[in-house]
PDB file of C-alpha atoms and ligand atoms in Angstrom:
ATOM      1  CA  UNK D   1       0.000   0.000   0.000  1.00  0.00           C
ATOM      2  CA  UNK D   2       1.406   3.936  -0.938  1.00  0.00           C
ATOM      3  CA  UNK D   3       1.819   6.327   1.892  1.00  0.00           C
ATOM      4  CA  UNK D   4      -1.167   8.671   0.140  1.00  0.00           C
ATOM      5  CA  UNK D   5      -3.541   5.348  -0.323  1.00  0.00           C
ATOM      6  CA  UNK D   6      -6.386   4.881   2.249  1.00  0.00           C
ATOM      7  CA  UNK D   7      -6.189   3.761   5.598  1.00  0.00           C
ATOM      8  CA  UNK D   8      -2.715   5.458   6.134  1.00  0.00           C
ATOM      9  CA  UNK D   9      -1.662   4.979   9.993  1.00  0.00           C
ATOM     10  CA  UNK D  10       0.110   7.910  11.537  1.00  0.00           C
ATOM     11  CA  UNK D  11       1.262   8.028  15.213  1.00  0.00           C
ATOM     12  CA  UNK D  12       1.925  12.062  16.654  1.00  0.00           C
ATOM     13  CA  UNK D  13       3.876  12.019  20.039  1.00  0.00           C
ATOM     14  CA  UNK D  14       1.909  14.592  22.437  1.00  0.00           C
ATOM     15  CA  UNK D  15      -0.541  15.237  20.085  1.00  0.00           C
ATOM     16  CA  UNK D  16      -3.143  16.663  23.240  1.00  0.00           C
ATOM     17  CA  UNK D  17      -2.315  20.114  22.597  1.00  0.00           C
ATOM     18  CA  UNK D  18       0.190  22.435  20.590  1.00  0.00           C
ATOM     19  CA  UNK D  19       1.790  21.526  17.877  1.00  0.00           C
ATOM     20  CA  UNK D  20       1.341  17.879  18.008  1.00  0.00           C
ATOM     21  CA  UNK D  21      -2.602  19.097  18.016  1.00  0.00           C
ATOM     22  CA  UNK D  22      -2.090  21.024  14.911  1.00  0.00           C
ATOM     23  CA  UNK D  23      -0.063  17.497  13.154  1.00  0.00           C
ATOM     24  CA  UNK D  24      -2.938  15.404  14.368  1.00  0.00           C
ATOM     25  CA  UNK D  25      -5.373  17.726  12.553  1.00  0.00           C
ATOM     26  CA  UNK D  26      -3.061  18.348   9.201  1.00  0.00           C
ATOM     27  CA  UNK D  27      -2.686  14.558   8.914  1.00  0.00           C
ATOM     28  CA  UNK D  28      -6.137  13.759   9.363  1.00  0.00           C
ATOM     29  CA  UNK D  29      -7.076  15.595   6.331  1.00  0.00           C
ATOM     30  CA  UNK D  30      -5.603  12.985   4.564  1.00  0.00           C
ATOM     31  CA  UNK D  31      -7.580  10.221   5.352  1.00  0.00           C
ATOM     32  CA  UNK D  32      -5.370   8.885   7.898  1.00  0.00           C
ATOM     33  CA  UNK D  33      -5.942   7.302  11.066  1.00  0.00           C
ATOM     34  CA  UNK D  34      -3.946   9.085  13.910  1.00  0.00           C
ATOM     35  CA  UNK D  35      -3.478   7.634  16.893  1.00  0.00           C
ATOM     36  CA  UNK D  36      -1.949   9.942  19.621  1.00  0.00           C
ATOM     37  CA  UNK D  37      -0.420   9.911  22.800  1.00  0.00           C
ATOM     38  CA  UNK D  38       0.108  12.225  26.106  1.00  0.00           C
ATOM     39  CA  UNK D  39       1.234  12.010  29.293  1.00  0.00           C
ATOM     40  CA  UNK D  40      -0.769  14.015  31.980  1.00  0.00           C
ATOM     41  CA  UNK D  41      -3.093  15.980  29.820  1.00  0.00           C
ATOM     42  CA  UNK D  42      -6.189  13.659  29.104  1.00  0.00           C
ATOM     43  CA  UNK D  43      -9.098  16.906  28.757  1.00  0.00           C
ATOM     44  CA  UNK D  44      -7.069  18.424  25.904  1.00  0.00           C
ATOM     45  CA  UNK D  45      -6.966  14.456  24.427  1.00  0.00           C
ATOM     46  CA  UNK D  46     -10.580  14.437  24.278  1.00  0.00           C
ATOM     47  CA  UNK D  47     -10.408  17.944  22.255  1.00  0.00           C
ATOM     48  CA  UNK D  48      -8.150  17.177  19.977  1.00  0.00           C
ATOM     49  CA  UNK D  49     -10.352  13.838  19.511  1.00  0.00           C
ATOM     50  CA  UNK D  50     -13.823  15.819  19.099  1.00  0.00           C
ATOM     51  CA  UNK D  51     -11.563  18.028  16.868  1.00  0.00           C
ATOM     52  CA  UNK D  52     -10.311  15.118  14.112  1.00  0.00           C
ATOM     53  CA  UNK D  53     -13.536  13.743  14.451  1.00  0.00           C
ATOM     54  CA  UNK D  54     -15.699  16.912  13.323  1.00  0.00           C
ATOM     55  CA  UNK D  55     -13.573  17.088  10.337  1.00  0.00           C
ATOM     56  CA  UNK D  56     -14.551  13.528   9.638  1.00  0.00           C
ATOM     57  CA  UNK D  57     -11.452  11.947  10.507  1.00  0.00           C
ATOM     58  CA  UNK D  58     -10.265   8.713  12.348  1.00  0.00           C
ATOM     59  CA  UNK D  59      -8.557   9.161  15.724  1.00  0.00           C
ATOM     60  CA  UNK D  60      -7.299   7.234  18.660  1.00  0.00           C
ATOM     61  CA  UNK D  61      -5.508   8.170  21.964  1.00  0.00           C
ATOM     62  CA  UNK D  62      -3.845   6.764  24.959  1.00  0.00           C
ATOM     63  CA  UNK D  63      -1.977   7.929  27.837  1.00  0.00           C
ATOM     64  CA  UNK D  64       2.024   6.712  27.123  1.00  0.00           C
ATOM     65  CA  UNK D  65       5.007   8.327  28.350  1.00  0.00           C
ATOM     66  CA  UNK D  66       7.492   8.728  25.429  1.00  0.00           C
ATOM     67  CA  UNK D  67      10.340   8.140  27.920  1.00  0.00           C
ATOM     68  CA  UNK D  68       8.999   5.140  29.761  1.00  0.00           C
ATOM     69  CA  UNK D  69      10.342   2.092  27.244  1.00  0.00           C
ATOM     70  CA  UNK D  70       7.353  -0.253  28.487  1.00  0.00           C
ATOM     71  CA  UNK D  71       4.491   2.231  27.976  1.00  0.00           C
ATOM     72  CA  UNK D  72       5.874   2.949  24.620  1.00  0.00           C
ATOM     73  CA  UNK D  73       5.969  -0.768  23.714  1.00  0.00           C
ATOM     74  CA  UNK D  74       2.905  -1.180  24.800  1.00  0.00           C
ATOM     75  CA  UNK D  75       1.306   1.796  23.113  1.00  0.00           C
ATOM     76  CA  UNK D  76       3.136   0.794  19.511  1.00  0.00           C
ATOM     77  CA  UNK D  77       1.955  -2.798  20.025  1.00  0.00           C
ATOM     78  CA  UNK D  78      -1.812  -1.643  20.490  1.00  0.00           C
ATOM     79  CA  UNK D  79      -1.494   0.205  17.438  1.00  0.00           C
ATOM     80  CA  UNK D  80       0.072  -2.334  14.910  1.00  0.00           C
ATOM     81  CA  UNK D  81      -2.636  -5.235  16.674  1.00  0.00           C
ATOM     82  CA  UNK D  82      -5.225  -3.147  15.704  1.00  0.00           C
ATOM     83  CA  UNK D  83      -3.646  -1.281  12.618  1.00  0.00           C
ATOM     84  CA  UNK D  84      -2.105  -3.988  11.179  1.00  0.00           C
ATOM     85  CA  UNK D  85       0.504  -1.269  10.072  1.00  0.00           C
ATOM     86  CA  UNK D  86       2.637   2.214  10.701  1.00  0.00           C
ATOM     87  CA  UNK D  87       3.470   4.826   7.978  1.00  0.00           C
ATOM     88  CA  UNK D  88       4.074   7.968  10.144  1.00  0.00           C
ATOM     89  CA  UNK D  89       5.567   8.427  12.682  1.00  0.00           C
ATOM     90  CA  UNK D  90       5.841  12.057  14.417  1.00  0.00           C
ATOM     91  CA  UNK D  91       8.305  12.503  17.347  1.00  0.00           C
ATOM     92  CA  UNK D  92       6.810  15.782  18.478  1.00  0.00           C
ATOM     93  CA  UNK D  93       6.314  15.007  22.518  1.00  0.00           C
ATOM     94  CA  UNK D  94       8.551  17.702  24.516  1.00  0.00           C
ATOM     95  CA  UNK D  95       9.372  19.600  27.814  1.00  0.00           C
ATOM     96  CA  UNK D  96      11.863  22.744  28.504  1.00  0.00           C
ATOM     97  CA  UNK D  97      13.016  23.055  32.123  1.00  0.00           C
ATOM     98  CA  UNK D  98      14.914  26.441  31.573  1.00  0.00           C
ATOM     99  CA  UNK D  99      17.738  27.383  33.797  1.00  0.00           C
ATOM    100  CA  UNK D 100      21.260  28.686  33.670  1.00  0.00           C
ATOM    101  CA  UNK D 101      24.034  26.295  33.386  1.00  0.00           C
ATOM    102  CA  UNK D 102      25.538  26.744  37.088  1.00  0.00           C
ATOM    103  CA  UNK D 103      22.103  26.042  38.616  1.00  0.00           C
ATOM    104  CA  UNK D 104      20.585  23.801  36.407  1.00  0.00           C
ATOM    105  CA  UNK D 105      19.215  20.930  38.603  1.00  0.00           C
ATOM    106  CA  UNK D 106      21.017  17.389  37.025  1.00  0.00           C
ATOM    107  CA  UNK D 107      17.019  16.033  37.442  1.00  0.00           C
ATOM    108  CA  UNK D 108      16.072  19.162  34.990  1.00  0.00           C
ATOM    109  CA  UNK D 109      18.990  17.792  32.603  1.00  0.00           C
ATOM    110  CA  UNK D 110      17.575  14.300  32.913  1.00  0.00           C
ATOM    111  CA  UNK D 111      13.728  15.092  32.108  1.00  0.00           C
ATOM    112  CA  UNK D 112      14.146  16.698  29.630  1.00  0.00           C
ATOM    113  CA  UNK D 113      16.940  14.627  27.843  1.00  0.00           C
ATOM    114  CA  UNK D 114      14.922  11.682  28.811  1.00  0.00           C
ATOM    115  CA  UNK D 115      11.168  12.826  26.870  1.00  0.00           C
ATOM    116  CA  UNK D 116      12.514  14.861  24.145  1.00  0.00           C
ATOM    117  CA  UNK D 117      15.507  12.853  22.728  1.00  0.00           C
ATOM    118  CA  UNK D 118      15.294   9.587  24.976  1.00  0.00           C
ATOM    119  CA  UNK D 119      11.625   9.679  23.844  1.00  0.00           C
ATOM    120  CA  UNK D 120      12.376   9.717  20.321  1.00  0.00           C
ATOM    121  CA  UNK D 121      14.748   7.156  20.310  1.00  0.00           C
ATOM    122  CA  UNK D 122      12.423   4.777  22.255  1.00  0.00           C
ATOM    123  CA  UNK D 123       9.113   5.619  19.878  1.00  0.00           C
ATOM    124  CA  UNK D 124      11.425   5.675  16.590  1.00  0.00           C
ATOM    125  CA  UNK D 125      12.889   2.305  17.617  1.00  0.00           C
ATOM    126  CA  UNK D 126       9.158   0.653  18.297  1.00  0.00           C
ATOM    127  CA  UNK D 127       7.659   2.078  15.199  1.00  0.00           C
ATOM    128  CA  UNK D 128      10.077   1.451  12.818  1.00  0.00           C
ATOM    129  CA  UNK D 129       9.785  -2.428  13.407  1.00  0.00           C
ATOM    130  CA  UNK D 130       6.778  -2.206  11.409  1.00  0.00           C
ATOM    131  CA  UNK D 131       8.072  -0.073   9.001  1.00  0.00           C
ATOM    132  CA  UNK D 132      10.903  -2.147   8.161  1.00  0.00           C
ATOM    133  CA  UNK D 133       8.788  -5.170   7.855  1.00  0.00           C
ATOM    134  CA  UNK D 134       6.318  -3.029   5.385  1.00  0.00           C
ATOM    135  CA  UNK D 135       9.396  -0.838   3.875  1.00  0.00           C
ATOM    136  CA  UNK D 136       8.182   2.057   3.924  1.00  0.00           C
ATOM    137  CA  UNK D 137       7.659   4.865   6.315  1.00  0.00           C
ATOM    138  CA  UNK D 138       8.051   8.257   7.357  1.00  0.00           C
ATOM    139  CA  UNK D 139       9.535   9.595  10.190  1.00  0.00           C
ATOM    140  CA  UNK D 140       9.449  13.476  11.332  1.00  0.00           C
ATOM    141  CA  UNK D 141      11.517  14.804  14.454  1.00  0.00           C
ATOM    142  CA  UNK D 142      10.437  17.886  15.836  1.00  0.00           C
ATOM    143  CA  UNK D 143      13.571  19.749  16.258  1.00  0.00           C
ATOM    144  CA  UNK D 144      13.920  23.564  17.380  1.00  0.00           C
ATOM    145  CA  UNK D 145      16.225  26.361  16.287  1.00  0.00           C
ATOM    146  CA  UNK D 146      17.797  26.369  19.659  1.00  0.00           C
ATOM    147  CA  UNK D 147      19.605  22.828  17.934  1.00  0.00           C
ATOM    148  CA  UNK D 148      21.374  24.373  15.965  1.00  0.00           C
ATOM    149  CA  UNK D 149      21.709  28.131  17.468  1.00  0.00           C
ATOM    150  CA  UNK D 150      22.181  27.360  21.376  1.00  0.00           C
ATOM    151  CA  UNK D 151      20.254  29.609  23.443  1.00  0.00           C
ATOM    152  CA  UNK D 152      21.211  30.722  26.855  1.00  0.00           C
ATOM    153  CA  UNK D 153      19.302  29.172  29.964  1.00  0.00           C
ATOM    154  CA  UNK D 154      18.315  26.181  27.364  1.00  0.00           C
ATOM    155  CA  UNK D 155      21.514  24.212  28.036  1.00  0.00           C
ATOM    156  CA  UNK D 156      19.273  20.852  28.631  1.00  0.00           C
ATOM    157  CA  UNK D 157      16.767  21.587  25.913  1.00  0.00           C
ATOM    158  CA  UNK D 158      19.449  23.186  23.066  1.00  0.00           C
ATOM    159  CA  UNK D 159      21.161  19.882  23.399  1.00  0.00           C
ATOM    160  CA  UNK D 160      18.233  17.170  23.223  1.00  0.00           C
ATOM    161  CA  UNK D 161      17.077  19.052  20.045  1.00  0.00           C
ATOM    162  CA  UNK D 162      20.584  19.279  18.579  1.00  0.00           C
ATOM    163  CA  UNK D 163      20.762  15.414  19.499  1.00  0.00           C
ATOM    164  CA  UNK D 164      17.775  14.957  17.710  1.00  0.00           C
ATOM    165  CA  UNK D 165      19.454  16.304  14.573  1.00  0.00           C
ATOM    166  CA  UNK D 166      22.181  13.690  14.751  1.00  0.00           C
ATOM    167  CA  UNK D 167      19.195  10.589  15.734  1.00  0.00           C
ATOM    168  CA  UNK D 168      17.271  11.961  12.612  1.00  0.00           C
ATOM    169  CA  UNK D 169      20.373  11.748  10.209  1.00  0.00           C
ATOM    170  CA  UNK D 170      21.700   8.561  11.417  1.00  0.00           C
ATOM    171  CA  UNK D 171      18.717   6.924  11.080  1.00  0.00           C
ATOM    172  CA  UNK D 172      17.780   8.448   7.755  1.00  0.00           C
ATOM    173  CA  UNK D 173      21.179   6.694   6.584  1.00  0.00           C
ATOM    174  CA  UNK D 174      20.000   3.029   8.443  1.00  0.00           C
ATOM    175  CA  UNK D 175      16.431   3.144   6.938  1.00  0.00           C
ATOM    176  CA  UNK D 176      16.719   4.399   3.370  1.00  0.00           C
ATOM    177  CA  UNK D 177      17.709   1.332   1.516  1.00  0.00           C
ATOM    178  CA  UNK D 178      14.197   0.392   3.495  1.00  0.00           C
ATOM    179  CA  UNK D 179      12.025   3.224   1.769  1.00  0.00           C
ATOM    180  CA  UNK D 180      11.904   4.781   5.006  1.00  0.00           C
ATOM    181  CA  UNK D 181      12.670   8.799   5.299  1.00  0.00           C
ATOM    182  CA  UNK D 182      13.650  10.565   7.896  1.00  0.00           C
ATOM    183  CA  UNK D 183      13.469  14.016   8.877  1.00  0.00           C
ATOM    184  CA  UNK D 184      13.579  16.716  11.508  1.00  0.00           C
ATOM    185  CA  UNK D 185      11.782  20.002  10.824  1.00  0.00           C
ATOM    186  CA  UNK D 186      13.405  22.535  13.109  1.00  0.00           C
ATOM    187  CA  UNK D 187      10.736  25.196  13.982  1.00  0.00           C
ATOM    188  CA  UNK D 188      11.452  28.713  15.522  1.00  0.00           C
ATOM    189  CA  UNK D 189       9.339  30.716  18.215  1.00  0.00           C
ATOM    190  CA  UNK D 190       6.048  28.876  18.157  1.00  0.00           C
ATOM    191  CA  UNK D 191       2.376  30.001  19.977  1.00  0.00           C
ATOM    192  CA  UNK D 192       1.808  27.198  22.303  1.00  0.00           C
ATOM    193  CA  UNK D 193       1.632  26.581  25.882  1.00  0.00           C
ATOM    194  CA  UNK D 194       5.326  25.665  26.197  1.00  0.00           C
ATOM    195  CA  UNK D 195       5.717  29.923  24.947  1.00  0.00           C
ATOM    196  CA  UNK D 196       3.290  31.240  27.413  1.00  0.00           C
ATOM    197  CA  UNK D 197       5.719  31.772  30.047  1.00  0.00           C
ATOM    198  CA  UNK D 198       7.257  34.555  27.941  1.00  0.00           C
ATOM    199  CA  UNK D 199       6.017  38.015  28.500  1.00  0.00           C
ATOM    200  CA  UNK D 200       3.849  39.958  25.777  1.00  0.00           C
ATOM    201  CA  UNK D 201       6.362  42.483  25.600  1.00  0.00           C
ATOM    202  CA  UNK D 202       9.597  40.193  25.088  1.00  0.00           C
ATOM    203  CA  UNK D 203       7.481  38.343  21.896  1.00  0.00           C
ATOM    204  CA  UNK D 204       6.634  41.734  20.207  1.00  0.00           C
ATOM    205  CA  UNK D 205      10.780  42.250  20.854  1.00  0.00           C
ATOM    206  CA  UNK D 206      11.651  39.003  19.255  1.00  0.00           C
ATOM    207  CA  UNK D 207       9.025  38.926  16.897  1.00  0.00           C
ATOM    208  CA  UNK D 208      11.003  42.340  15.553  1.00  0.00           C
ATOM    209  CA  UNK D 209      14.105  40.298  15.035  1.00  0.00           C
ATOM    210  CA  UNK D 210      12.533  37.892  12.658  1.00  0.00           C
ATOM    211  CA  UNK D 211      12.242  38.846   9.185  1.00  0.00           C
ATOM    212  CA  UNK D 212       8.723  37.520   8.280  1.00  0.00           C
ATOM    213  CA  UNK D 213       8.206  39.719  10.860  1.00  0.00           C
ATOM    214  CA  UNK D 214       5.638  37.982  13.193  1.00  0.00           C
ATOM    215  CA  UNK D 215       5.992  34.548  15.776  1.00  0.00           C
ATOM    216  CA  UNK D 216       5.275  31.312  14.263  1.00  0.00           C
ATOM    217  CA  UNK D 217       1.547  29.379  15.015  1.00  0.00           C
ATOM    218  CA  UNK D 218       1.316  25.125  15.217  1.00  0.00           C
ATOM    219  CA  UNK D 219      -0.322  25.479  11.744  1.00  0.00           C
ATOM    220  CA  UNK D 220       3.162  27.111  10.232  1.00  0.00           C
ATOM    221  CA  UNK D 221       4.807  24.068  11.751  1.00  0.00           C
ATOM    222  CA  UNK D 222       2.101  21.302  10.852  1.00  0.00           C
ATOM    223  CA  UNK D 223       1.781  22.109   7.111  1.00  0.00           C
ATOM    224  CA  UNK D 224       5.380  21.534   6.687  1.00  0.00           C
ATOM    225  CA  UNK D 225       5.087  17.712   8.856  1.00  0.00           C
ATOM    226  CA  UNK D 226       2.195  16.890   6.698  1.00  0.00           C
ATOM    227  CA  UNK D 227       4.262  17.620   3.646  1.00  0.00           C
ATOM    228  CA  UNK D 228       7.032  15.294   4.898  1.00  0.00           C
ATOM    229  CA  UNK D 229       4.477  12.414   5.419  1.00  0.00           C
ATOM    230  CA  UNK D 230       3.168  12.645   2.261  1.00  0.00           C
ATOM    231  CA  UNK D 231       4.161  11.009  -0.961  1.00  0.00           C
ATOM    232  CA  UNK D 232       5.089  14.065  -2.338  1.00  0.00           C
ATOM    233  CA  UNK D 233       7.986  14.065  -0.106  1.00  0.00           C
ATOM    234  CA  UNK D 234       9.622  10.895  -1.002  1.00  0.00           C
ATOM    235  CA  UNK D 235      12.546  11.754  -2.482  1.00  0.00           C
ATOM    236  CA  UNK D 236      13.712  14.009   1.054  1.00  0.00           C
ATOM    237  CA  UNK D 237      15.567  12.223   4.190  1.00  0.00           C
ATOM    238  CA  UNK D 238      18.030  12.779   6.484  1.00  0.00           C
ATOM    239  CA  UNK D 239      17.042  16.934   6.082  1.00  0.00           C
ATOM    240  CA  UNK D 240      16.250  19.646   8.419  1.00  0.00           C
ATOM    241  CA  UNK D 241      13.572  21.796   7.226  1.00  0.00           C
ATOM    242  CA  UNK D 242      13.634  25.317   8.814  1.00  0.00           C
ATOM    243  CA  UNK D 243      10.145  26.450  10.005  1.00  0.00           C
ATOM    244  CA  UNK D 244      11.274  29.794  11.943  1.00  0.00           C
ATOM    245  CA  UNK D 245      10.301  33.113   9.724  1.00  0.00           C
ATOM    246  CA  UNK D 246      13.762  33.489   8.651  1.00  0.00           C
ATOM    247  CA  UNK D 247      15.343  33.518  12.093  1.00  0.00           C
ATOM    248  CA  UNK D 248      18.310  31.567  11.267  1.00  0.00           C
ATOM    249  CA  UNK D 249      19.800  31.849   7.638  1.00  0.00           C
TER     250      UNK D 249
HETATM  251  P1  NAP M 301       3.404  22.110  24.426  1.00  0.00           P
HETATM  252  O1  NAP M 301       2.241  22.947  24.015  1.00  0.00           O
HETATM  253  O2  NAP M 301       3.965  22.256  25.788  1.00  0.00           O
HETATM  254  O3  NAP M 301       3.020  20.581  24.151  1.00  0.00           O
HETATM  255  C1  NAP M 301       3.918  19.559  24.463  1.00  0.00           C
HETATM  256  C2  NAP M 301       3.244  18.240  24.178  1.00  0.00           C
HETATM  257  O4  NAP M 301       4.162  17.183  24.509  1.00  0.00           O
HETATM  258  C3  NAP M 301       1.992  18.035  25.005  1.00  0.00           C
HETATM  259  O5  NAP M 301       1.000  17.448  24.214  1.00  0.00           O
HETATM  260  C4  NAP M 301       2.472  17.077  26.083  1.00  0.00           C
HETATM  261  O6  NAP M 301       1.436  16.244  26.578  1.00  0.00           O
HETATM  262  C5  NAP M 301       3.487  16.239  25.346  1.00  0.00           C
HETATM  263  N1  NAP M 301       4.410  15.590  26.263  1.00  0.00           N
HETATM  264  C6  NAP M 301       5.279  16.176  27.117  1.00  0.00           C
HETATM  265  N2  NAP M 301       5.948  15.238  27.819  1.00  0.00           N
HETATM  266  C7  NAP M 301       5.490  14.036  27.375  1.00  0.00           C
HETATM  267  C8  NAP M 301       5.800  12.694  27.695  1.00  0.00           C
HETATM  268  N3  NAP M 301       6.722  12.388  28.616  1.00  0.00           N
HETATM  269  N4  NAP M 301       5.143  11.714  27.042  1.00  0.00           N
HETATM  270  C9  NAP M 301       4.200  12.004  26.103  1.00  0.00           C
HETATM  271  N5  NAP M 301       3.864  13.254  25.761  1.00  0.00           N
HETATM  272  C10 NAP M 301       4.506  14.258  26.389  1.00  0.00           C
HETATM  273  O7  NAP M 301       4.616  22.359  23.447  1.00  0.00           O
HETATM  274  P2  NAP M 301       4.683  22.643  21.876  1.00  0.00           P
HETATM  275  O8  NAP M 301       5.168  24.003  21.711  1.00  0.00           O
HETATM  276  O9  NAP M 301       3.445  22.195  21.206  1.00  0.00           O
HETATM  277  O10 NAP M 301       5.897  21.672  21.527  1.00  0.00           O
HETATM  278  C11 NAP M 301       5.779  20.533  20.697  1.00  0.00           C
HETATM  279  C12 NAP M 301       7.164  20.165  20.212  1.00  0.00           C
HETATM  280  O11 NAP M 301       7.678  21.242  19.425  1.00  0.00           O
HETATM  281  C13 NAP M 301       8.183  19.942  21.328  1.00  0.00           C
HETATM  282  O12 NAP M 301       9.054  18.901  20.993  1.00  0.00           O
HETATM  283  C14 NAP M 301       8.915  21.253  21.381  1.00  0.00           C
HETATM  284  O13 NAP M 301      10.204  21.111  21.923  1.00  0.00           O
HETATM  285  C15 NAP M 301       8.958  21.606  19.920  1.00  0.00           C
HETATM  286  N6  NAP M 301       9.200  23.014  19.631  1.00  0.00           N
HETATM  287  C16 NAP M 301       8.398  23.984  20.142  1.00  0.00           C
HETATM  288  C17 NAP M 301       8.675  25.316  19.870  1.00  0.00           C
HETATM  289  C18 NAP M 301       7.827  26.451  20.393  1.00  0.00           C
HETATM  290  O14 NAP M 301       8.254  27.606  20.269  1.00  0.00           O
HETATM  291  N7  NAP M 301       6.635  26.183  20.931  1.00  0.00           N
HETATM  292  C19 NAP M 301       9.782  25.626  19.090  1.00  0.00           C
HETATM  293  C20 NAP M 301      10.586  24.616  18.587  1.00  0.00           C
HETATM  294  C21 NAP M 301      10.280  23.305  18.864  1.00  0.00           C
HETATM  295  P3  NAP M 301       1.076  16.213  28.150  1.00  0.00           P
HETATM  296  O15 NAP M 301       0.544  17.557  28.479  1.00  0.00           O
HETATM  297  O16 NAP M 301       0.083  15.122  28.258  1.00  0.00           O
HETATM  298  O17 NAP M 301       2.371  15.910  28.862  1.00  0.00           O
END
């Protein structure tokens, strides 16, 4: 079966809220089932279900820890039992625990190594067992600027998404003689929860240092996943698309 045929199977990491909402809903327009996981936030699960579903599309969710190994198993397994396949897989599930180096808290390290590039690992490994046995798959790592710029205070985060870089090409090197793709799409200064924390005043500042001139939404970010899960994208792996306004150039 093609990626764009019927009855595609796509899997977003935290796809409760955010960005991994705004995947969930790009994908689904494509006659796709998603299936979705979070970790604490089970109301904004049943939104983003009611959400799919009003557009007519098929949707699943459970609650799975990306950085737990046996709840990711687990969740993986349920899928291909009930699936019978994989074709997308989405590594979007991620934290920041901000803090300058010198007081940066070795458990704030840990988290947030462990969800956003332990996480990936762990979900790319499980899903791609199925996509080696179908060959063919597509895998998209949400990466961040910070990867590749550094950012000060982000010490913990700047590194799991630079690490993310190097799981993404490595893998894109394993899997392509297996018609699987992989790719990380490295998105700037996004609207979502995990942004709320900075002030009004500090966005309009940064928002004046990007040349598209304005902060990014999930929908900026989502078009650009759904393009690399589509057929149209086949001939593109081991890339890092830039989703940022034209922050970095
Ligand atoms: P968000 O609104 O805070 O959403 C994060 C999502 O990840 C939530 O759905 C959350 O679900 C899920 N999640 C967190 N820990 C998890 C775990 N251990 N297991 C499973 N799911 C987990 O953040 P966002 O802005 O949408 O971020 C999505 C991705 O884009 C992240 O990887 C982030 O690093 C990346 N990104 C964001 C920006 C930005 O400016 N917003 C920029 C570059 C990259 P629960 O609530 O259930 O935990």
């Amino acid at each position: 079966m093609g990626l764009d045929q019927n009855h595609r199977v796509a899997v977003v990491t935290g796809g409760a809220r955010g960005i991994g909402r705004a995947i969930c809903l790009a994908l689904a327009e494509n006659d796709t089932h998603i299936y979705f996981n979070y970790s604490r936030s089970s109301e904004s699960a049943r939104e983003t279900e009611a959400l799919i579903k009003k557009k007519g599309g098929r949707v699943s969710s459970a609650c799975a820890d990306v950085s737990v190994e046996k709840e990711v198993q687990n969740f993986f397994s349920a899928v291909v039992k009930e699936t019978g396949r994989l074709d997308v897989l989405v590594n979007n599930a991620g934290i920041s625990k901000d803090g300058l180096l010198p007081r940066m808290k070795e458990q704030d390290w840990d988290d947030v190594i462990d969800v956003n590039l332990k996480g990936a690992f762990l979900c790319t490994r499980a899903a791609s067992r199925q996509m080696l046995k179908q060959r063919s798959g597509r895998i998209i790592n949400i990466s961040s600027v910070v990867g590749l710029t550094g950012n000060p205070g982000q010490a913990n985060y700047a590194a799991s998404k630079a690490g993310l870089i190097g799981l993404t090409k490595s893998v894109a090197l394993e899997y392509a003689s297996r018609n699987i793709t992989v790719n990380a799409v490295a998105a700037g200064l996004i609207n979502t929860d995990m942004t709320q924390t900075i002030s009004a005043a500090e966005k309009k500042k940064i928002a004046q240092r990007i040349p598209l001139g304005r902060i990014g939404e999930a929908d900026d970010v989502a078009a650009v996943v759904a393009f690399l899960a589509s057929d149209r994208a086949a001939y593109i792996t081991g890339q890092v698309i830039h989703v940022n306004g034209g922050l970095y150039l």
